[in-house]
mmCIF file with all atom_site columns, C-alpha atoms in Angstrom:
data_model
loop_
_atom_site.group_PDB
_atom_site.id
_atom_site.type_symbol
_atom_site.label_atom_id
_atom_site.label_alt_id
_atom_site.label_comp_id
_atom_site.label_asym_id
_atom_site.label_entity_id
_atom_site.label_seq_id
_atom_site.pdbx_PDB_ins_code
_atom_site.Cartn_x
_atom_site.Cartn_y
_atom_site.Cartn_z
_atom_site.occupancy
_atom_site.B_iso_or_equiv
_atom_site.pdbx_formal_charge
_atom_site.auth_seq_id
_atom_site.auth_comp_id
_atom_site.auth_asym_id
_atom_site.auth_atom_id
_atom_site.pdbx_PDB_model_num
ATOM 1   C CA . UNK V 1 1   ? -91.919  10.186  -100.731 1.00 51.00 ? 1   UNK V CA 1
ATOM 2   C CA . UNK V 1 2   ? -95.460  9.879   -99.237  1.00 53.00 ? 2   UNK V CA 1
ATOM 3   C CA . UNK V 1 3   ? -93.581  9.326   -95.711  1.00 55.00 ? 3   UNK V CA 1
ATOM 4   C CA . UNK V 1 4   ? -91.527  12.877  -96.298  1.00 56.00 ? 4   UNK V CA 1
ATOM 5   C CA . UNK V 1 5   ? -94.873  14.735  -96.770  1.00 58.00 ? 5   UNK V CA 1
ATOM 6   C CA . UNK V 1 6   ? -96.431  13.198  -93.578  1.00 62.00 ? 6   UNK V CA 1
ATOM 7   C CA . UNK V 1 7   ? -93.380  14.183  -91.456  1.00 60.00 ? 7   UNK V CA 1
ATOM 8   C CA . UNK V 1 8   ? -93.635  18.160  -90.220  1.00 56.00 ? 8   UNK V CA 1
ATOM 9   C CA . UNK V 1 9   ? -91.016  19.867  -92.146  1.00 58.00 ? 9   UNK V CA 1
ATOM 10  C CA . UNK V 1 10  ? -88.985  22.609  -90.000  1.00 57.00 ? 10  UNK V CA 1
ATOM 11  C CA . UNK V 1 11  ? -90.063  25.438  -91.783  1.00 62.00 ? 11  UNK V CA 1
ATOM 12  C CA . UNK V 1 12  ? -93.803  24.455  -91.732  1.00 60.00 ? 12  UNK V CA 1
ATOM 13  C CA . UNK V 1 13  ? -93.761  24.862  -87.726  1.00 58.00 ? 13  UNK V CA 1
ATOM 14  C CA . UNK V 1 14  ? -96.049  27.717  -86.349  1.00 62.00 ? 14  UNK V CA 1
ATOM 15  C CA . UNK V 1 15  ? -95.273  29.695  -83.463  1.00 59.00 ? 15  UNK V CA 1
ATOM 16  C CA . UNK V 1 16  ? -97.748  31.720  -81.589  1.00 57.00 ? 16  UNK V CA 1
ATOM 17  C CA . UNK V 1 17  ? -96.574  34.738  -79.447  1.00 58.00 ? 17  UNK V CA 1
ATOM 18  C CA . UNK V 1 18  ? -99.694  34.358  -77.148  1.00 56.00 ? 18  UNK V CA 1
ATOM 19  C CA . UNK V 1 19  ? -98.705  33.125  -73.641  1.00 55.00 ? 19  UNK V CA 1
ATOM 20  C CA . UNK V 1 20  ? -99.665  29.827  -72.887  1.00 58.00 ? 20  UNK V CA 1
ATOM 21  C CA . UNK V 1 21  ? -101.569 30.767  -70.026  1.00 56.00 ? 21  UNK V CA 1
ATOM 22  C CA . UNK V 1 22  ? -104.162 33.126  -69.351  1.00 55.00 ? 22  UNK V CA 1
ATOM 23  C CA . UNK V 1 23  ? -103.729 35.571  -67.329  1.00 58.00 ? 23  UNK V CA 1
ATOM 24  C CA . UNK V 1 24  ? -107.505 36.263  -66.238  1.00 58.00 ? 24  UNK V CA 1
ATOM 25  C CA . UNK V 1 25  ? -107.605 32.468  -65.800  1.00 59.00 ? 25  UNK V CA 1
ATOM 26  C CA . UNK V 1 26  ? -105.357 32.798  -62.550  1.00 61.00 ? 26  UNK V CA 1
ATOM 27  C CA . UNK V 1 27  ? -107.752 35.184  -60.542  1.00 58.00 ? 27  UNK V CA 1
ATOM 28  C CA . UNK V 1 28  ? -110.774 33.752  -59.521  1.00 57.00 ? 28  UNK V CA 1
ATOM 29  C CA . UNK V 1 29  ? -113.831 34.460  -62.059  1.00 66.00 ? 29  UNK V CA 1
ATOM 30  C CA . UNK V 1 30  ? -116.669 34.927  -59.253  1.00 77.00 ? 30  UNK V CA 1
ATOM 31  C CA . UNK V 1 31  ? -116.579 36.113  -55.769  1.00 80.00 ? 31  UNK V CA 1
ATOM 32  C CA . UNK V 1 32  ? -116.080 34.670  -52.234  1.00 80.00 ? 32  UNK V CA 1
ATOM 33  C CA . UNK V 1 33  ? -118.593 32.158  -51.155  1.00 85.00 ? 33  UNK V CA 1
ATOM 34  C CA . UNK V 1 34  ? -121.138 32.958  -48.379  1.00 85.00 ? 34  UNK V CA 1
ATOM 35  C CA . UNK V 1 35  ? -118.999 30.573  -46.103  1.00 85.00 ? 35  UNK V CA 1
ATOM 36  C CA . UNK V 1 36  ? -115.761 32.561  -46.703  1.00 84.00 ? 36  UNK V CA 1
ATOM 37  C CA . UNK V 1 37  ? -117.661 35.819  -45.946  1.00 86.00 ? 37  UNK V CA 1
ATOM 38  C CA . UNK V 1 38  ? -119.101 34.745  -42.694  1.00 86.00 ? 38  UNK V CA 1
ATOM 39  C CA . UNK V 1 39  ? -115.736 33.276  -41.563  1.00 83.00 ? 39  UNK V CA 1
ATOM 40  C CA . UNK V 1 40  ? -113.932 36.804  -42.112  1.00 84.00 ? 40  UNK V CA 1
ATOM 41  C CA . UNK V 1 41  ? -116.997 38.398  -40.294  1.00 87.00 ? 41  UNK V CA 1
ATOM 42  C CA . UNK V 1 42  ? -116.697 35.980  -37.579  1.00 86.00 ? 42  UNK V CA 1
ATOM 43  C CA . UNK V 1 43  ? -113.040 35.854  -36.939  1.00 86.00 ? 43  UNK V CA 1
ATOM 44  C CA . UNK V 1 44  ? -112.093 39.569  -37.845  1.00 89.00 ? 44  UNK V CA 1
ATOM 45  C CA . UNK V 1 45  ? -113.692 40.787  -34.473  1.00 89.00 ? 45  UNK V CA 1
ATOM 46  C CA . UNK V 1 46  ? -112.339 37.624  -32.315  1.00 90.00 ? 46  UNK V CA 1
ATOM 47  C CA . UNK V 1 47  ? -108.743 38.028  -33.608  1.00 90.00 ? 47  UNK V CA 1
ATOM 48  C CA . UNK V 1 48  ? -108.803 42.087  -33.300  1.00 91.00 ? 48  UNK V CA 1
ATOM 49  C CA . UNK V 1 49  ? -109.818 41.618  -29.635  1.00 93.00 ? 49  UNK V CA 1
ATOM 50  C CA . UNK V 1 50  ? -107.399 38.538  -28.607  1.00 92.00 ? 50  UNK V CA 1
ATOM 51  C CA . UNK V 1 51  ? -104.480 40.825  -30.404  1.00 93.00 ? 51  UNK V CA 1
ATOM 52  C CA . UNK V 1 52  ? -106.061 43.631  -27.638  1.00 93.00 ? 52  UNK V CA 1
ATOM 53  C CA . UNK V 1 53  ? -105.542 41.450  -24.758  1.00 95.00 ? 53  UNK V CA 1
ATOM 54  C CA . UNK V 1 54  ? -102.432 40.371  -26.094  1.00 94.00 ? 54  UNK V CA 1
ATOM 55  C CA . UNK V 1 55  ? -100.911 44.091  -25.969  1.00 94.00 ? 55  UNK V CA 1
ATOM 56  C CA . UNK V 1 56  ? -103.251 44.956  -22.684  1.00 96.00 ? 56  UNK V CA 1
ATOM 57  C CA . UNK V 1 57  ? -101.144 41.631  -20.632  1.00 95.00 ? 57  UNK V CA 1
ATOM 58  C CA . UNK V 1 58  ? -98.006  43.165  -22.134  1.00 94.00 ? 58  UNK V CA 1
ATOM 59  C CA . UNK V 1 59  ? -98.397  46.904  -20.864  1.00 95.00 ? 59  UNK V CA 1
ATOM 60  C CA . UNK V 1 60  ? -99.283  44.977  -17.704  1.00 95.00 ? 60  UNK V CA 1
ATOM 61  C CA . UNK V 1 61  ? -96.600  42.432  -17.333  1.00 94.00 ? 61  UNK V CA 1
ATOM 62  C CA . UNK V 1 62  ? -93.906  45.686  -18.191  1.00 95.00 ? 62  UNK V CA 1
ATOM 63  C CA . UNK V 1 63  ? -95.688  47.798  -15.550  1.00 96.00 ? 63  UNK V CA 1
ATOM 64  C CA . UNK V 1 64  ? -95.585  45.067  -12.714  1.00 93.00 ? 64  UNK V CA 1
ATOM 65  C CA . UNK V 1 65  ? -91.782  44.659  -13.850  1.00 92.00 ? 65  UNK V CA 1
ATOM 66  C CA . UNK V 1 66  ? -90.843  48.281  -13.352  1.00 94.00 ? 66  UNK V CA 1
ATOM 67  C CA . UNK V 1 67  ? -92.375  48.312  -10.023  1.00 93.00 ? 67  UNK V CA 1
ATOM 68  C CA . UNK V 1 68  ? -90.922  44.835  -8.783   1.00 91.00 ? 68  UNK V CA 1
ATOM 69  C CA . UNK V 1 69  ? -87.871  45.409  -10.131  1.00 90.00 ? 69  UNK V CA 1
ATOM 70  C CA . UNK V 1 70  ? -86.788  47.758  -6.778   1.00 91.00 ? 70  UNK V CA 1
ATOM 71  C CA . UNK V 1 71  ? -88.135  44.843  -4.650   1.00 89.00 ? 71  UNK V CA 1
ATOM 72  C CA . UNK V 1 72  ? -85.878  42.359  -6.359   1.00 85.00 ? 72  UNK V CA 1
ATOM 73  C CA . UNK V 1 73  ? -82.574  44.762  -5.884   1.00 88.00 ? 73  UNK V CA 1
ATOM 74  C CA . UNK V 1 74  ? -83.836  45.317  -2.310   1.00 90.00 ? 74  UNK V CA 1
ATOM 75  C CA . UNK V 1 75  ? -84.218  41.475  -1.334   1.00 88.00 ? 75  UNK V CA 1
ATOM 76  C CA . UNK V 1 76  ? -81.691  39.915  -3.734   1.00 86.00 ? 76  UNK V CA 1
ATOM 77  C CA . UNK V 1 77  ? -79.183  38.855  -0.844   1.00 89.00 ? 77  UNK V CA 1
ATOM 78  C CA . UNK V 1 78  ? -82.060  36.995  0.453    1.00 89.00 ? 78  UNK V CA 1
ATOM 79  C CA . UNK V 1 79  ? -83.918  35.804  -3.164   1.00 86.00 ? 79  UNK V CA 1
ATOM 80  C CA . UNK V 1 80  ? -80.749  35.106  -4.950   1.00 87.00 ? 80  UNK V CA 1
ATOM 81  C CA . UNK V 1 81  ? -79.426  32.196  -2.656   1.00 91.00 ? 81  UNK V CA 1
ATOM 82  C CA . UNK V 1 82  ? -83.368  30.741  -2.132   1.00 91.00 ? 82  UNK V CA 1
ATOM 83  C CA . UNK V 1 83  ? -83.600  30.848  -5.826   1.00 91.00 ? 83  UNK V CA 1
ATOM 84  C CA . UNK V 1 84  ? -80.288  28.824  -6.142   1.00 93.00 ? 84  UNK V CA 1
ATOM 85  C CA . UNK V 1 85  ? -81.580  26.438  -3.252   1.00 94.00 ? 85  UNK V CA 1
ATOM 86  C CA . UNK V 1 86  ? -85.144  25.831  -4.762   1.00 93.00 ? 86  UNK V CA 1
ATOM 87  C CA . UNK V 1 87  ? -83.540  25.285  -8.265   1.00 94.00 ? 87  UNK V CA 1
ATOM 88  C CA . UNK V 1 88  ? -81.015  22.678  -6.756   1.00 94.00 ? 88  UNK V CA 1
ATOM 89  C CA . UNK V 1 89  ? -83.665  20.857  -4.946   1.00 95.00 ? 89  UNK V CA 1
ATOM 90  C CA . UNK V 1 90  ? -85.873  20.514  -7.824   1.00 94.00 ? 90  UNK V CA 1
ATOM 91  C CA . UNK V 1 91  ? -83.125  19.477  -10.040  1.00 95.00 ? 91  UNK V CA 1
ATOM 92  C CA . UNK V 1 92  ? -82.142  16.795  -7.270   1.00 94.00 ? 92  UNK V CA 1
ATOM 93  C CA . UNK V 1 93  ? -85.933  15.547  -7.250   1.00 95.00 ? 93  UNK V CA 1
ATOM 94  C CA . UNK V 1 94  ? -85.725  15.236  -10.987  1.00 94.00 ? 94  UNK V CA 1
ATOM 95  C CA . UNK V 1 95  ? -82.793  13.856  -11.162  1.00 94.00 ? 95  UNK V CA 1
ATOM 96  C CA . UNK V 1 96  ? -83.359  11.059  -8.477   1.00 95.00 ? 96  UNK V CA 1
ATOM 97  C CA . UNK V 1 97  ? -86.602  10.386  -10.373  1.00 92.00 ? 97  UNK V CA 1
ATOM 98  C CA . UNK V 1 98  ? -84.707  9.646   -13.751  1.00 94.00 ? 98  UNK V CA 1
ATOM 99  C CA . UNK V 1 99  ? -82.300  7.665   -12.228  1.00 94.00 ? 99  UNK V CA 1
ATOM 100 C CA . UNK V 1 100 ? -84.628  5.575   -10.459  1.00 92.00 ? 100 UNK V CA 1
ATOM 101 C CA . UNK V 1 101 ? -86.746  4.960   -13.795  1.00 92.00 ? 101 UNK V CA 1
ATOM 102 C CA . UNK V 1 102 ? -83.745  4.591   -15.467  1.00 92.00 ? 102 UNK V CA 1
ATOM 103 C CA . UNK V 1 103 ? -82.904  1.642   -13.014  1.00 91.00 ? 103 UNK V CA 1
ATOM 104 C CA . UNK V 1 104 ? -86.422  0.247   -12.863  1.00 90.00 ? 104 UNK V CA 1
ATOM 105 C CA . UNK V 1 105 ? -86.631  0.228   -16.673  1.00 91.00 ? 105 UNK V CA 1
ATOM 106 C CA . UNK V 1 106 ? -83.104  -1.589  -16.320  1.00 91.00 ? 106 UNK V CA 1
ATOM 107 C CA . UNK V 1 107 ? -83.959  -4.248  -14.386  1.00 88.00 ? 107 UNK V CA 1
ATOM 108 C CA . UNK V 1 108 ? -87.280  -4.790  -16.393  1.00 88.00 ? 108 UNK V CA 1
ATOM 109 C CA . UNK V 1 109 ? -84.942  -5.124  -19.510  1.00 87.00 ? 109 UNK V CA 1
ATOM 110 C CA . UNK V 1 110 ? -82.545  -7.502  -17.490  1.00 86.00 ? 110 UNK V CA 1
ATOM 111 C CA . UNK V 1 111 ? -85.512  -9.758  -16.515  1.00 80.00 ? 111 UNK V CA 1
ATOM 112 C CA . UNK V 1 112 ? -86.876  -9.675  -19.958  1.00 83.00 ? 112 UNK V CA 1
ATOM 113 C CA . UNK V 1 113 ? -83.680  -10.839 -21.472  1.00 80.00 ? 113 UNK V CA 1
ATOM 114 C CA . UNK V 1 114 ? -83.455  -13.666 -18.668  1.00 76.00 ? 114 UNK V CA 1
ATOM 115 C CA . UNK V 1 115 ? -86.759  -15.049 -19.776  1.00 75.00 ? 115 UNK V CA 1
ATOM 116 C CA . UNK V 1 116 ? -85.920  -14.805 -23.333  1.00 78.00 ? 116 UNK V CA 1
ATOM 117 C CA . UNK V 1 117 ? -82.464  -16.662 -22.762  1.00 74.00 ? 117 UNK V CA 1
ATOM 118 C CA . UNK V 1 118 ? -83.487  -19.326 -20.504  1.00 70.00 ? 118 UNK V CA 1
ATOM 119 C CA . UNK V 1 119 ? -87.403  -19.710 -20.849  1.00 69.00 ? 119 UNK V CA 1
ATOM 120 C CA . UNK V 1 120 ? -88.134  -19.631 -17.084  1.00 65.00 ? 120 UNK V CA 1
ATOM 121 C CA . UNK V 1 121 ? -89.604  -17.143 -14.879  1.00 67.00 ? 121 UNK V CA 1
ATOM 122 C CA . UNK V 1 122 ? -86.603  -15.852 -12.711  1.00 64.00 ? 122 UNK V CA 1
ATOM 123 C CA . UNK V 1 123 ? -88.062  -16.077 -9.576   1.00 71.00 ? 123 UNK V CA 1
ATOM 124 C CA . UNK V 1 124 ? -88.186  -19.764 -10.239  1.00 75.00 ? 124 UNK V CA 1
ATOM 125 C CA . UNK V 1 125 ? -84.766  -19.977 -11.037  1.00 74.00 ? 125 UNK V CA 1
ATOM 126 C CA . UNK V 1 126 ? -83.722  -17.576 -8.188   1.00 78.00 ? 126 UNK V CA 1
ATOM 127 C CA . UNK V 1 127 ? -85.665  -19.791 -5.624   1.00 82.00 ? 127 UNK V CA 1
ATOM 128 C CA . UNK V 1 128 ? -83.906  -23.310 -6.869   1.00 84.00 ? 128 UNK V CA 1
ATOM 129 C CA . UNK V 1 129 ? -80.334  -21.335 -6.890   1.00 85.00 ? 129 UNK V CA 1
ATOM 130 C CA . UNK V 1 130 ? -80.773  -20.402 -3.356   1.00 87.00 ? 130 UNK V CA 1
ATOM 131 C CA . UNK V 1 131 ? -81.895  -24.001 -2.340   1.00 88.00 ? 131 UNK V CA 1
ATOM 132 C CA . UNK V 1 132 ? -78.770  -25.013 -3.936   1.00 89.00 ? 132 UNK V CA 1
ATOM 133 C CA . UNK V 1 133 ? -76.718  -22.589 -2.212   1.00 89.00 ? 133 UNK V CA 1
ATOM 134 C CA . UNK V 1 134 ? -78.307  -23.292 1.066    1.00 87.00 ? 134 UNK V CA 1
ATOM 135 C CA . UNK V 1 135 ? -77.726  -26.975 0.471    1.00 89.00 ? 135 UNK V CA 1
ATOM 136 C CA . UNK V 1 136 ? -74.121  -25.960 -0.456   1.00 89.00 ? 136 UNK V CA 1
ATOM 137 C CA . UNK V 1 137 ? -73.466  -24.146 2.602    1.00 86.00 ? 137 UNK V CA 1
ATOM 138 C CA . UNK V 1 138 ? -74.739  -26.475 4.540    1.00 88.00 ? 138 UNK V CA 1
ATOM 139 C CA . UNK V 1 139 ? -72.446  -29.437 3.441    1.00 89.00 ? 139 UNK V CA 1
ATOM 140 C CA . UNK V 1 140 ? -69.415  -27.150 3.527    1.00 87.00 ? 140 UNK V CA 1
ATOM 141 C CA . UNK V 1 141 ? -70.204  -26.396 7.289    1.00 88.00 ? 141 UNK V CA 1
ATOM 142 C CA . UNK V 1 142 ? -70.592  -29.898 7.606    1.00 88.00 ? 142 UNK V CA 1
ATOM 143 C CA . UNK V 1 143 ? -66.811  -30.835 6.558    1.00 88.00 ? 143 UNK V CA 1
ATOM 144 C CA . UNK V 1 144 ? -65.286  -27.863 7.932    1.00 84.00 ? 144 UNK V CA 1
ATOM 145 C CA . UNK V 1 145 ? -67.011  -29.083 11.494   1.00 85.00 ? 145 UNK V CA 1
ATOM 146 C CA . UNK V 1 146 ? -65.478  -32.441 10.762   1.00 87.00 ? 146 UNK V CA 1
ATOM 147 C CA . UNK V 1 147 ? -62.240  -30.881 10.093   1.00 86.00 ? 147 UNK V CA 1
ATOM 148 C CA . UNK V 1 148 ? -61.984  -29.062 13.330   1.00 85.00 ? 148 UNK V CA 1
ATOM 149 C CA . UNK V 1 149 ? -63.052  -32.319 15.016   1.00 83.00 ? 149 UNK V CA 1
ATOM 150 C CA . UNK V 1 150 ? -60.612  -34.161 13.522   1.00 84.00 ? 150 UNK V CA 1
ATOM 151 C CA . UNK V 1 151 ? -57.746  -31.639 14.111   1.00 82.00 ? 151 UNK V CA 1
ATOM 152 C CA . UNK V 1 152 ? -58.897  -31.371 17.694   1.00 80.00 ? 152 UNK V CA 1
ATOM 153 C CA . UNK V 1 153 ? -58.633  -34.569 18.663   1.00 73.00 ? 153 UNK V CA 1
ATOM 154 C CA . UNK V 1 154 ? -60.732  -36.973 21.220   1.00 66.00 ? 154 UNK V CA 1
ATOM 155 C CA . UNK V 1 155 ? -59.560  -35.513 24.069   1.00 58.00 ? 155 UNK V CA 1
ATOM 156 C CA . UNK V 1 156 ? -60.999  -32.189 23.684   1.00 52.00 ? 156 UNK V CA 1
ATOM 157 C CA . UNK V 1 157 ? -63.775  -33.069 21.299   1.00 49.00 ? 157 UNK V CA 1
ATOM 158 C CA . UNK V 1 158 ? -65.220  -35.230 24.431   1.00 53.00 ? 158 UNK V CA 1
ATOM 159 C CA . UNK V 1 159 ? -65.340  -32.452 26.996   1.00 53.00 ? 159 UNK V CA 1
ATOM 160 C CA . UNK V 1 160 ? -62.817  -33.124 29.096   1.00 53.00 ? 160 UNK V CA 1
ATOM 161 C CA . UNK V 1 161 ? -60.136  -30.932 28.008   1.00 52.00 ? 161 UNK V CA 1
ATOM 162 C CA . UNK V 1 162 ? -59.155  -27.873 30.474   1.00 53.00 ? 162 UNK V CA 1
ATOM 163 C CA . UNK V 1 163 ? -60.809  -27.128 34.084   1.00 51.00 ? 163 UNK V CA 1
#
């Protein structure tokens, strides 16, 4: 029976009708600090002047566009092809640079992967391969010369052929 007295019974629970959060605690209890006042006093004129400059620049741009539009219409037979040509040239230059950069990076990647696989420098490998190829070509040339000499026979090989 002592255990049932310690546990609260459902009819003993109290419900408070007051809100858990006090509305006055959401609002600041004191006024702004001196740093906040100084920031507002400093930034308000700066922001207002920048906004005014933006408006002036917008009006100037619209007036310039209104003045230049007839000139664009009059000179459009010259300006449109010139703009297309200029855009094509810029596109070509940028594309060429992009392809060149891609090619160089691809070669760099191939060389690095070659170094990792073989553990050797690619120039040493290329030099050795060139020497082997030159020796092989020399041997094949010597064999071809001997084959031609054997097919030609001894009389033509001595220089006593035609006169």
